[in-house]
PDB file of C-alpha atoms in Angstrom:
ATOM      1  CA  MET A   1       4.454   3.435 -54.183  1.00 38.00           C
ATOM      2  CA  SER A   2       7.947   4.408 -55.757  1.00 44.00           C
ATOM      3  CA  ASN A   3      11.159   4.778 -53.648  1.00 50.00           C
ATOM      4  CA  SER A   4      14.471   5.989 -54.270  1.00 51.00           C
ATOM      5  CA  SER A   5      15.987   2.601 -55.537  1.00 51.00           C
ATOM      6  CA  SER A   6      13.475   2.981 -58.647  1.00 73.00           C
ATOM      7  CA  ILE A   7      14.458   6.632 -59.638  1.00 79.00           C
ATOM      8  CA  THR A   8      17.386   6.970 -61.888  1.00 82.00           C
ATOM      9  CA  GLN A   9      17.157  10.686 -62.449  1.00 87.00           C
ATOM     10  CA  PHE A  10      15.881  14.031 -60.868  1.00 91.00           C
ATOM     11  CA  LEU A  11      14.535  17.195 -62.613  1.00 88.00           C
ATOM     12  CA  LEU A  12      16.246  20.377 -61.343  1.00 88.00           C
ATOM     13  CA  LEU A  13      14.090  23.760 -61.628  1.00 82.00           C
ATOM     14  CA  ALA A  14      14.997  25.628 -64.369  1.00 81.00           C
ATOM     15  CA  PHE A  15      15.261  29.414 -64.336  1.00 81.00           C
ATOM     16  CA  THR A  16      13.033  30.216 -67.382  1.00 79.00           C
ATOM     17  CA  ASP A  17      11.750  28.077 -70.287  1.00 81.00           C
ATOM     18  CA  THR A  18      12.436  31.062 -72.786  1.00 85.00           C
ATOM     19  CA  ARG A  19      15.426  30.356 -74.985  1.00 87.00           C
ATOM     20  CA  GLU A  20      16.884  33.860 -74.741  1.00 88.00           C
ATOM     21  CA  LEU A  21      16.375  33.999 -71.276  1.00 88.00           C
ATOM     22  CA  GLN A  22      18.508  30.739 -70.840  1.00 88.00           C
ATOM     23  CA  LEU A  23      21.124  32.107 -72.764  1.00 91.00           C
ATOM     24  CA  LEU A  24      21.462  35.070 -70.737  1.00 92.00           C
ATOM     25  CA  HIS A  25      21.251  33.129 -67.563  1.00 89.00           C
ATOM     26  CA  PHE A  26      24.116  30.911 -69.033  1.00 93.00           C
ATOM     27  CA  TRP A  27      26.117  34.178 -69.806  1.00 95.00           C
ATOM     28  CA  LEU A  28      25.530  35.702 -66.506  1.00 93.00           C
ATOM     29  CA  PHE A  29      26.639  32.598 -64.436  1.00 94.00           C
ATOM     30  CA  LEU A  30      29.691  32.188 -66.710  1.00 95.00           C
ATOM     31  CA  GLY A  31      30.892  35.772 -65.713  1.00 95.00           C
ATOM     32  CA  ILE A  32      30.289  35.376 -61.884  1.00 94.00           C
ATOM     33  CA  TYR A  33      31.994  31.686 -62.195  1.00 95.00           C
ATOM     34  CA  LEU A  34      35.052  33.394 -63.690  1.00 95.00           C
ATOM     35  CA  ALA A  35      35.316  35.964 -61.761  1.00 93.00           C
ATOM     36  CA  ALA A  36      35.217  33.559 -58.404  1.00 94.00           C
ATOM     37  CA  LEU A  37      37.803  31.454 -60.106  1.00 95.00           C
ATOM     38  CA  LEU A  38      40.093  34.499 -60.990  1.00 93.00           C
ATOM     39  CA  GLY A  39      39.542  35.926 -57.616  1.00 91.00           C
ATOM     40  CA  ASN A  40      39.917  33.148 -55.414  1.00 93.00           C
ATOM     41  CA  GLY A  41      42.724  31.560 -57.651  1.00 93.00           C
ATOM     42  CA  LEU A  42      44.639  34.721 -57.310  1.00 91.00           C
ATOM     43  CA  ILE A  43      44.529  34.650 -53.618  1.00 92.00           C
ATOM     44  CA  ILE A  44      45.530  31.182 -53.251  1.00 93.00           C
ATOM     45  CA  THR A  45      48.569  31.595 -55.398  1.00 92.00           C
ATOM     46  CA  THR A  46      49.622  35.079 -54.073  1.00 92.00           C
ATOM     47  CA  ILE A  47      49.263  33.386 -50.372  1.00 92.00           C
ATOM     48  CA  ALA A  48      51.203  30.273 -51.337  1.00 92.00           C
ATOM     49  CA  CYS A  49      53.613  32.448 -53.188  1.00 90.00           C
ATOM     50  CA  ASP A  50      54.574  35.432 -50.641  1.00 87.00           C
ATOM     51  CA  GLN A  51      56.503  34.072 -47.545  1.00 88.00           C
ATOM     52  CA  HIS A  52      55.350  37.352 -45.821  1.00 87.00           C
ATOM     53  CA  LEU A  53      51.777  35.979 -45.960  1.00 87.00           C
ATOM     54  CA  HIS A  54      52.431  32.630 -44.381  1.00 90.00           C
ATOM     55  CA  THR A  55      50.837  33.611 -41.331  1.00 90.00           C
ATOM     56  CA  PRO A  56      47.481  32.167 -39.517  1.00 92.00           C
ATOM     57  CA  MET A  57      45.175  34.652 -40.855  1.00 90.00           C
ATOM     58  CA  TYR A  58      46.174  34.231 -44.368  1.00 92.00           C
ATOM     59  CA  PHE A  59      46.406  30.197 -44.014  1.00 94.00           C
ATOM     60  CA  PHE A  60      42.931  30.329 -42.856  1.00 94.00           C
ATOM     61  CA  LEU A  61      41.942  32.946 -45.544  1.00 93.00           C
ATOM     62  CA  LEU A  62      43.651  30.218 -48.405  1.00 94.00           C
ATOM     63  CA  ASN A  63      41.399  27.454 -47.122  1.00 96.00           C
ATOM     64  CA  LEU A  64      38.320  29.623 -47.210  1.00 94.00           C
ATOM     65  CA  ALA A  65      39.107  30.318 -51.161  1.00 94.00           C
ATOM     66  CA  LEU A  66      39.733  26.535 -51.513  1.00 96.00           C
ATOM     67  CA  LEU A  67      36.445  25.958 -50.387  1.00 95.00           C
ATOM     68  CA  ASP A  68      34.937  28.991 -52.188  1.00 94.00           C
ATOM     69  CA  LEU A  69      36.200  27.563 -55.366  1.00 95.00           C
ATOM     70  CA  GLY A  70      34.645  24.097 -54.536  1.00 94.00           C
ATOM     71  CA  SER A  71      31.309  25.091 -53.666  1.00 93.00           C
ATOM     72  CA  ILE A  72      30.759  27.476 -56.676  1.00 94.00           C
ATOM     73  CA  SER A  73      31.922  24.918 -58.847  1.00 94.00           C
ATOM     74  CA  ILE A  74      29.375  22.090 -57.702  1.00 93.00           C
ATOM     75  CA  THR A  75      26.481  24.077 -58.546  1.00 92.00           C
ATOM     76  CA  VAL A  76      27.057  26.694 -61.265  1.00 93.00           C
ATOM     77  CA  PRO A  77      28.667  24.625 -64.220  1.00 93.00           C
ATOM     78  CA  LYS A  78      25.793  22.204 -63.895  1.00 92.00           C
ATOM     79  CA  SER A  79      23.139  25.095 -63.721  1.00 91.00           C
ATOM     80  CA  MET A  80      24.981  26.568 -67.003  1.00 92.00           C
ATOM     81  CA  ALA A  81      24.943  23.370 -68.669  1.00 91.00           C
ATOM     82  CA  SER A  82      21.317  22.842 -68.218  1.00 90.00           C
ATOM     83  CA  SER A  83      20.327  26.369 -69.337  1.00 88.00           C
ATOM     84  CA  LEU A  84      22.744  25.825 -72.325  1.00 89.00           C
ATOM     85  CA  TRP A  85      21.562  22.570 -73.408  1.00 90.00           C
ATOM     86  CA  ASP A  86      17.784  23.344 -72.271  1.00 86.00           C
ATOM     87  CA  THR A  87      17.818  20.028 -69.923  1.00 87.00           C
ATOM     88  CA  ARG A  88      16.733  19.923 -66.206  1.00 86.00           C
ATOM     89  CA  VAL A  89      17.940  16.324 -65.925  1.00 90.00           C
ATOM     90  CA  ILE A  90      20.330  15.193 -63.439  1.00 91.00           C
ATOM     91  CA  SER A  91      21.489  11.692 -62.733  1.00 91.00           C
ATOM     92  CA  PHE A  92      20.700  10.031 -59.352  1.00 91.00           C
ATOM     93  CA  ALA A  93      24.381   9.798 -58.608  1.00 91.00           C
ATOM     94  CA  GLY A  94      24.868  13.366 -59.717  1.00 92.00           C
ATOM     95  CA  CYS A  95      22.224  14.647 -57.343  1.00 92.00           C
ATOM     96  CA  ALA A  96      23.636  12.697 -54.316  1.00 92.00           C
ATOM     97  CA  ALA A  97      26.997  14.004 -55.135  1.00 94.00           C
ATOM     98  CA  GLN A  98      25.736  17.626 -55.222  1.00 94.00           C
ATOM     99  CA  VAL A  99      24.018  17.082 -51.990  1.00 93.00           C
ATOM    100  CA  PHE A 100      27.104  15.662 -50.574  1.00 95.00           C
ATOM    101  CA  PHE A 101      29.858  18.206 -51.512  1.00 95.00           C
ATOM    102  CA  VAL A 102      27.372  21.235 -51.034  1.00 92.00           C
ATOM    103  CA  GLY A 103      27.162  19.963 -47.371  1.00 91.00           C
ATOM    104  CA  PHE A 104      30.620  19.279 -47.124  1.00 95.00           C
ATOM    105  CA  LEU A 105      32.171  22.398 -48.297  1.00 94.00           C
ATOM    106  CA  PHE A 106      29.282  24.810 -47.012  1.00 91.00           C
ATOM    107  CA  GLY A 107      29.678  22.862 -43.558  1.00 91.00           C
ATOM    108  CA  ALA A 108      33.480  23.104 -43.735  1.00 95.00           C
ATOM    109  CA  GLU A 109      33.235  26.914 -44.639  1.00 92.00           C
ATOM    110  CA  TYR A 110      31.014  27.740 -41.550  1.00 91.00           C
ATOM    111  CA  SER A 111      33.282  25.953 -39.451  1.00 93.00           C
ATOM    112  CA  LEU A 112      36.355  27.572 -40.870  1.00 94.00           C
ATOM    113  CA  LEU A 113      34.723  31.005 -40.550  1.00 92.00           C
ATOM    114  CA  THR A 114      34.037  30.328 -36.809  1.00 93.00           C
ATOM    115  CA  ILE A 115      37.568  29.447 -36.496  1.00 95.00           C
ATOM    116  CA  MET A 116      38.927  32.592 -38.383  1.00 92.00           C
ATOM    117  CA  SER A 117      37.053  34.787 -35.773  1.00 92.00           C
ATOM    118  CA  TYR A 118      38.750  33.064 -32.924  1.00 94.00           C
ATOM    119  CA  ASP A 119      42.090  34.002 -34.748  1.00 93.00           C
ATOM    120  CA  ARG A 120      40.795  37.616 -35.092  1.00 91.00           C
ATOM    121  CA  TYR A 121      39.714  37.464 -31.209  1.00 92.00           C
ATOM    122  CA  VAL A 122      43.299  36.190 -30.011  1.00 93.00           C
ATOM    123  CA  ALA A 123      45.029  38.854 -32.570  1.00 89.00           C
ATOM    124  CA  ILE A 124      43.305  41.562 -30.960  1.00 89.00           C
ATOM    125  CA  CYS A 125      42.312  40.500 -27.279  1.00 89.00           C
ATOM    126  CA  LYS A 126      45.487  38.323 -26.530  1.00 89.00           C
ATOM    127  CA  PRO A 127      48.275  39.572 -28.897  1.00 86.00           C
ATOM    128  CA  LEU A 128      51.007  38.740 -26.420  1.00 88.00           C
ATOM    129  CA  HIS A 129      49.387  34.916 -26.507  1.00 88.00           C
ATOM    130  CA  TYR A 130      49.079  34.998 -30.430  1.00 89.00           C
ATOM    131  CA  GLY A 131      52.136  32.860 -31.393  1.00 86.00           C
ATOM    132  CA  THR A 132      51.452  30.259 -28.712  1.00 87.00           C
ATOM    133  CA  LEU A 133      47.822  29.995 -29.211  1.00 89.00           C
ATOM    134  CA  LEU A 134      47.937  29.935 -33.200  1.00 91.00           C
ATOM    135  CA  GLY A 135      51.206  28.235 -33.849  1.00 89.00           C
ATOM    136  CA  SER A 136      51.596  26.372 -37.294  1.00 90.00           C
ATOM    137  CA  ARG A 137      50.558  22.669 -35.942  1.00 93.00           C
ATOM    138  CA  ALA A 138      47.572  24.482 -34.104  1.00 94.00           C
ATOM    139  CA  CYS A 139      46.348  26.067 -37.509  1.00 95.00           C
ATOM    140  CA  VAL A 140      46.940  22.992 -39.353  1.00 96.00           C
ATOM    141  CA  HIS A 141      44.957  20.917 -36.851  1.00 96.00           C
ATOM    142  CA  MET A 142      42.028  23.598 -36.833  1.00 96.00           C
ATOM    143  CA  ALA A 143      41.923  23.733 -40.374  1.00 96.00           C
ATOM    144  CA  ALA A 144      41.828  19.826 -40.744  1.00 97.00           C
ATOM    145  CA  ALA A 145      38.791  19.776 -38.071  1.00 96.00           C
ATOM    146  CA  ALA A 146      36.894  22.127 -40.466  1.00 95.00           C
ATOM    147  CA  TRP A 147      37.261  20.050 -43.104  1.00 97.00           C
ATOM    148  CA  ALA A 148      36.509  17.040 -41.393  1.00 96.00           C
ATOM    149  CA  SER A 149      33.341  18.356 -39.667  1.00 94.00           C
ATOM    150  CA  GLY A 150      32.027  19.527 -42.961  1.00 94.00           C
ATOM    151  CA  PHE A 151      32.784  15.906 -44.405  1.00 96.00           C
ATOM    152  CA  LEU A 152      31.353  14.007 -41.649  1.00 93.00           C
ATOM    153  CA  ASN A 153      27.975  16.415 -41.453  1.00 89.00           C
ATOM    154  CA  ALA A 154      27.764  15.779 -45.375  1.00 92.00           C
ATOM    155  CA  LEU A 155      28.306  11.984 -45.029  1.00 93.00           C
ATOM    156  CA  LEU A 156      25.502  11.404 -42.560  1.00 89.00           C
ATOM    157  CA  HIS A 157      23.235  13.879 -44.132  1.00 87.00           C
ATOM    158  CA  THR A 158      23.661  12.315 -47.680  1.00 91.00           C
ATOM    159  CA  ALA A 159      23.373   8.802 -46.684  1.00 89.00           C
ATOM    160  CA  ASN A 160      20.345   9.183 -44.492  1.00 86.00           C
ATOM    161  CA  THR A 161      18.635  11.597 -47.136  1.00 86.00           C
ATOM    162  CA  PHE A 162      18.923   9.015 -50.120  1.00 86.00           C
ATOM    163  CA  SER A 163      18.205   5.987 -48.111  1.00 85.00           C
ATOM    164  CA  LEU A 164      14.778   7.494 -47.528  1.00 81.00           C
ATOM    165  CA  PRO A 165      11.676   6.118 -49.780  1.00 82.00           C
ATOM    166  CA  LEU A 166      10.818   8.843 -52.326  1.00 82.00           C
ATOM    167  CA  CYS A 167       7.013   9.041 -52.933  1.00 81.00           C
ATOM    168  CA  HIS A 168       6.357  12.055 -54.083  1.00 78.00           C
ATOM    169  CA  GLY A 169       8.318  12.225 -57.975  1.00 81.00           C
ATOM    170  CA  ASN A 170      11.357  13.509 -58.812  1.00 85.00           C
ATOM    171  CA  THR A 171      11.059  17.189 -59.460  1.00 87.00           C
ATOM    172  CA  VAL A 172      13.605  19.361 -57.189  1.00 86.00           C
ATOM    173  CA  ASN A 173      12.205  22.744 -56.590  1.00 83.00           C
ATOM    174  CA  GLN A 174      15.746  24.160 -56.839  1.00 84.00           C
ATOM    175  CA  PHE A 175      18.627  24.706 -59.507  1.00 87.00           C
ATOM    176  CA  PHE A 176      20.688  22.177 -57.556  1.00 90.00           C
ATOM    177  CA  CYS A 177      20.087  19.297 -55.477  1.00 90.00           C
ATOM    178  CA  GLU A 178      19.454  20.228 -51.833  1.00 86.00           C
ATOM    179  CA  ILE A 179      18.609  18.140 -48.809  1.00 85.00           C
ATOM    180  CA  SER A 180      15.526  20.233 -47.825  1.00 80.00           C
ATOM    181  CA  GLN A 181      14.137  19.787 -51.459  1.00 83.00           C
ATOM    182  CA  ILE A 182      14.710  16.080 -51.436  1.00 86.00           C
ATOM    183  CA  LEU A 183      13.071  15.668 -47.995  1.00 82.00           C
ATOM    184  CA  LYS A 184       9.892  17.049 -49.913  1.00 82.00           C
ATOM    185  CA  LEU A 185       9.660  13.993 -51.653  1.00 84.00           C
ATOM    186  CA  SER A 186      10.161  11.597 -49.130  1.00 81.00           C
ATOM    187  CA  CYS A 187       7.281   9.842 -47.838  1.00 77.00           C
ATOM    188  CA  SER A 188       5.653  11.924 -45.073  1.00 63.00           C
ATOM    189  CA  ASN A 189       6.392   9.274 -42.081  1.00 63.00           C
ATOM    190  CA  SER A 190      10.090   8.629 -43.271  1.00 58.00           C
ATOM    191  CA  TYR A 191      11.710  11.812 -42.654  1.00 61.00           C
ATOM    192  CA  LEU A 192      11.685  11.789 -38.817  1.00 68.00           C
ATOM    193  CA  ARG A 193      15.436  10.585 -38.570  1.00 67.00           C
ATOM    194  CA  GLU A 194      16.881  12.960 -41.012  1.00 65.00           C
ATOM    195  CA  PHE A 195      14.946  15.713 -39.066  1.00 71.00           C
ATOM    196  CA  GLY A 196      16.536  14.643 -35.793  1.00 75.00           C
ATOM    197  CA  LEU A 197      20.128  15.063 -37.832  1.00 75.00           C
ATOM    198  CA  LEU A 198      19.170  18.504 -39.126  1.00 75.00           C
ATOM    199  CA  VAL A 199      18.318  19.495 -35.343  1.00 80.00           C
ATOM    200  CA  VAL A 200      21.560  18.401 -34.417  1.00 79.00           C
ATOM    201  CA  SER A 201      23.146  20.144 -37.103  1.00 80.00           C
ATOM    202  CA  LEU A 202      21.246  23.213 -36.546  1.00 80.00           C
ATOM    203  CA  SER A 203      22.493  23.246 -32.719  1.00 85.00           C
ATOM    204  CA  VAL A 204      26.011  22.980 -33.581  1.00 85.00           C
ATOM    205  CA  ILE A 205      25.676  26.031 -36.249  1.00 84.00           C
ATOM    206  CA  PHE A 206      23.700  28.201 -33.683  1.00 87.00           C
ATOM    207  CA  GLY A 207      26.395  27.360 -31.098  1.00 89.00           C
ATOM    208  CA  CYS A 208      29.068  28.761 -33.621  1.00 89.00           C
ATOM    209  CA  PHE A 209      26.972  31.614 -34.410  1.00 88.00           C
ATOM    210  CA  ILE A 210      27.084  32.488 -30.767  1.00 92.00           C
ATOM    211  CA  PHE A 211      30.846  31.922 -30.626  1.00 93.00           C
ATOM    212  CA  ILE A 212      31.305  34.189 -33.603  1.00 91.00           C
ATOM    213  CA  LEU A 213      28.929  37.160 -31.799  1.00 90.00           C
ATOM    214  CA  PHE A 214      30.769  36.652 -28.331  1.00 92.00           C
ATOM    215  CA  SER A 215      34.109  36.697 -30.126  1.00 91.00           C
ATOM    216  CA  TYR A 216      33.418  40.177 -31.988  1.00 89.00           C
ATOM    217  CA  VAL A 217      31.701  41.579 -28.981  1.00 90.00           C
ATOM    218  CA  GLN A 218      35.112  40.962 -27.113  1.00 90.00           C
ATOM    219  CA  ILE A 219      37.094  42.503 -30.179  1.00 89.00           C
ATOM    220  CA  PHE A 220      34.907  45.626 -30.516  1.00 87.00           C
ATOM    221  CA  ARG A 221      35.570  46.174 -26.793  1.00 88.00           C
ATOM    222  CA  ALA A 222      39.211  45.819 -26.887  1.00 87.00           C
ATOM    223  CA  VAL A 223      39.370  48.009 -30.304  1.00 85.00           C
ATOM    224  CA  LEU A 224      37.597  50.683 -28.375  1.00 83.00           C
ATOM    225  CA  ARG A 225      40.102  50.925 -25.850  1.00 83.00           C
ATOM    226  CA  ILE A 226      42.791  51.358 -28.069  1.00 79.00           C
ATOM    227  CA  PRO A 227      44.165  54.923 -27.482  1.00 80.00           C
ATOM    228  CA  SER A 228      45.254  55.970 -30.826  1.00 78.00           C
ATOM    229  CA  GLU A 229      42.996  56.356 -33.854  1.00 78.00           C
ATOM    230  CA  GLN A 230      45.557  54.745 -36.305  1.00 77.00           C
ATOM    231  CA  GLY A 231      45.614  51.917 -33.936  1.00 75.00           C
ATOM    232  CA  ARG A 232      41.767  51.589 -34.110  1.00 78.00           C
ATOM    233  CA  HIS A 233      41.746  52.022 -37.753  1.00 78.00           C
ATOM    234  CA  LYS A 234      44.419  49.244 -38.160  1.00 77.00           C
ATOM    235  CA  ALA A 235      42.680  46.688 -35.795  1.00 75.00           C
ATOM    236  CA  PHE A 236      39.220  47.014 -37.684  1.00 75.00           C
ATOM    237  CA  ALA A 237      40.873  46.806 -40.870  1.00 76.00           C
ATOM    238  CA  THR A 238      41.901  43.376 -39.875  1.00 76.00           C
ATOM    239  CA  CYS A 239      38.140  42.530 -38.434  1.00 80.00           C
ATOM    240  CA  LEU A 240      35.922  44.039 -41.222  1.00 80.00           C
ATOM    241  CA  PRO A 241      36.349  42.124 -44.004  1.00 82.00           C
ATOM    242  CA  HIS A 242      35.656  38.480 -42.035  1.00 81.00           C
ATOM    243  CA  LEU A 243      32.726  40.141 -40.402  1.00 82.00           C
ATOM    244  CA  ALA A 244      31.370  41.112 -43.588  1.00 82.00           C
ATOM    245  CA  VAL A 245      32.134  37.695 -45.052  1.00 83.00           C
ATOM    246  CA  VAL A 246      30.164  35.913 -42.040  1.00 84.00           C
ATOM    247  CA  SER A 247      27.364  38.384 -42.305  1.00 82.00           C
ATOM    248  CA  LEU A 248      26.807  37.747 -45.981  1.00 79.00           C
ATOM    249  CA  PHE A 249      26.975  33.899 -46.001  1.00 78.00           C
ATOM    250  CA  VAL A 250      25.031  33.680 -42.638  1.00 79.00           C
ATOM    251  CA  SER A 251      22.480  36.258 -43.328  1.00 79.00           C
ATOM    252  CA  THR A 252      21.512  34.724 -46.871  1.00 74.00           C
ATOM    253  CA  ALA A 253      21.394  31.224 -45.502  1.00 74.00           C
ATOM    254  CA  MET A 254      19.273  32.115 -42.544  1.00 74.00           C
ATOM    255  CA  PHE A 255      16.710  33.817 -44.859  1.00 74.00           C
ATOM    256  CA  ALA A 256      16.843  30.901 -47.151  1.00 69.00           C
ATOM    257  CA  TYR A 257      15.930  28.325 -44.511  1.00 68.00           C
ATOM    258  CA  LEU A 258      14.246  30.236 -42.040  1.00 69.00           C
ATOM    259  CA  LYS A 259      11.687  32.522 -43.905  1.00 67.00           C
ATOM    260  CA  PRO A 260       8.166  31.931 -43.253  1.00 65.00           C
ATOM    261  CA  PRO A 261       6.254  29.527 -45.513  1.00 63.00           C
ATOM    262  CA  SER A 262       3.841  32.148 -46.552  1.00 64.00           C
ATOM    263  CA  VAL A 263       6.456  34.199 -48.459  1.00 63.00           C
ATOM    264  CA  SER A 264       7.774  31.041 -49.938  1.00 66.00           C
ATOM    265  CA  SER A 265       7.823  30.733 -53.804  1.00 68.00           C
ATOM    266  CA  PRO A 266       9.677  28.709 -56.429  1.00 68.00           C
ATOM    267  CA  SER A 267      11.081  32.249 -57.925  1.00 72.00           C
ATOM    268  CA  LEU A 268      12.019  33.865 -54.613  1.00 75.00           C
ATOM    269  CA  ASP A 269      13.705  30.375 -53.313  1.00 74.00           C
ATOM    270  CA  LEU A 270      15.571  30.431 -56.806  1.00 78.00           C
ATOM    271  CA  VAL A 271      16.738  33.985 -56.231  1.00 79.00           C
ATOM    272  CA  VAL A 272      17.563  33.528 -52.505  1.00 80.00           C
ATOM    273  CA  SER A 273      19.535  30.191 -53.389  1.00 82.00           C
ATOM    274  CA  VAL A 274      21.707  32.163 -55.783  1.00 85.00           C
ATOM    275  CA  LEU A 275      22.291  34.836 -52.843  1.00 82.00           C
ATOM    276  CA  TYR A 276      23.622  32.167 -50.415  1.00 81.00           C
ATOM    277  CA  SER A 277      25.222  29.715 -52.718  1.00 85.00           C
ATOM    278  CA  VAL A 278      26.534  31.786 -56.010  1.00 89.00           C
ATOM    279  CA  VAL A 279      27.475  35.392 -54.605  1.00 86.00           C
ATOM    280  CA  PRO A 280      29.467  34.757 -51.490  1.00 87.00           C
ATOM    281  CA  PRO A 281      32.350  32.995 -53.465  1.00 89.00           C
ATOM    282  CA  ALA A 282      32.564  35.323 -55.760  1.00 90.00           C
ATOM    283  CA  LEU A 283      32.387  38.355 -53.608  1.00 87.00           C
ATOM    284  CA  ASN A 284      34.689  37.160 -50.958  1.00 86.00           C
ATOM    285  CA  PRO A 285      37.843  37.642 -52.749  1.00 87.00           C
ATOM    286  CA  LEU A 286      36.687  41.404 -53.639  1.00 85.00           C
ATOM    287  CA  ILE A 287      35.965  41.889 -49.743  1.00 84.00           C
ATOM    288  CA  TYR A 288      39.286  40.448 -48.373  1.00 81.00           C
ATOM    289  CA  SER A 289      41.267  42.336 -50.883  1.00 77.00           C
ATOM    290  CA  MET A 290      39.518  45.831 -50.773  1.00 69.00           C
ATOM    291  CA  ARG A 291      40.889  46.886 -47.370  1.00 68.00           C
ATOM    292  CA  ASN A 292      43.856  44.645 -47.118  1.00 76.00           C
ATOM    293  CA  GLN A 293      46.801  46.794 -48.231  1.00 78.00           C
ATOM    294  CA  GLU A 294      49.419  43.717 -47.427  1.00 82.00           C
ATOM    295  CA  LEU A 295      47.217  41.293 -49.756  1.00 84.00           C
ATOM    296  CA  LYS A 296      46.954  44.102 -52.343  1.00 83.00           C
ATOM    297  CA  ASP A 297      50.811  44.509 -52.290  1.00 84.00           C
ATOM    298  CA  ALA A 298      51.786  41.194 -52.630  1.00 84.00           C
ATOM    299  CA  LEU A 299      49.408  40.589 -55.348  1.00 83.00           C
ATOM    300  CA  TRP A 300      50.553  43.556 -57.346  1.00 85.00           C
ATOM    301  CA  LYS A 301      54.299  42.061 -57.056  1.00 84.00           C
ATOM    302  CA  LEU A 302      53.030  38.566 -58.128  1.00 80.00           C
ATOM    303  CA  ILE A 303      51.539  39.948 -61.109  1.00 80.00           C
ATOM    304  CA  SER A 304      54.346  42.558 -61.661  1.00 74.00           C
TER     305      SER A 304
END
């Protein structure tokens, strides 16, 4: 029986074994990665440089762009290098680092999206108290709490996962190291502790989801009571990008982890993992900039 101490490397799941398709995968991921770098980089630079965008909503958007840059940089470059050099190998330390940073950045992003729903709730439903409830100090504390919650969650899961004995080889059925795939390599009677941590994490995730849902029910009720059509349009314009980002992030992640085993297959798991780990960081800048005239004006002023 082997355990984690005797494993020095893992084998990731390759997208294809055909050389031409490997190169196609490399160029496709390179295009997505550059788009994510450009989009999120422009949002970060624009918000940082334009004084008019130093508001709670854009402060949280800047943090979201930083998390998106980090999350896509953890998985995509390694996958591109694997296809380019036709290798599936990742070191034990590299795999542990991927598990930690994926958990850290995605956990922090989900917490931040929950905070952003609260920001929109206060802006629409309690506009007179917006400056009091979301002052600069409160915003910094909330953003720090989001990052800290992601860090603590990732630290606990990574330490616990890689302390388990691994009895079923070193082949990871995913294009990056993921906790659920590492657990499949552990001994059948040794993952109950990690299962308990996952239950706690899922409870927190579900609580955040209920909070986001409740916030938007209140937001839509308040918006529909606005008498002027222009006022309703302006209110919806500030909420819909966040709602679209939350829907994309939550729906793809939920499908990835809650789909029934009967429809699971390596190819489908690979496609779904791309949808929730690669697509959102690349699309989020586009979603936020399409309907946000203030951000587009600031971006155009910065470029010109």
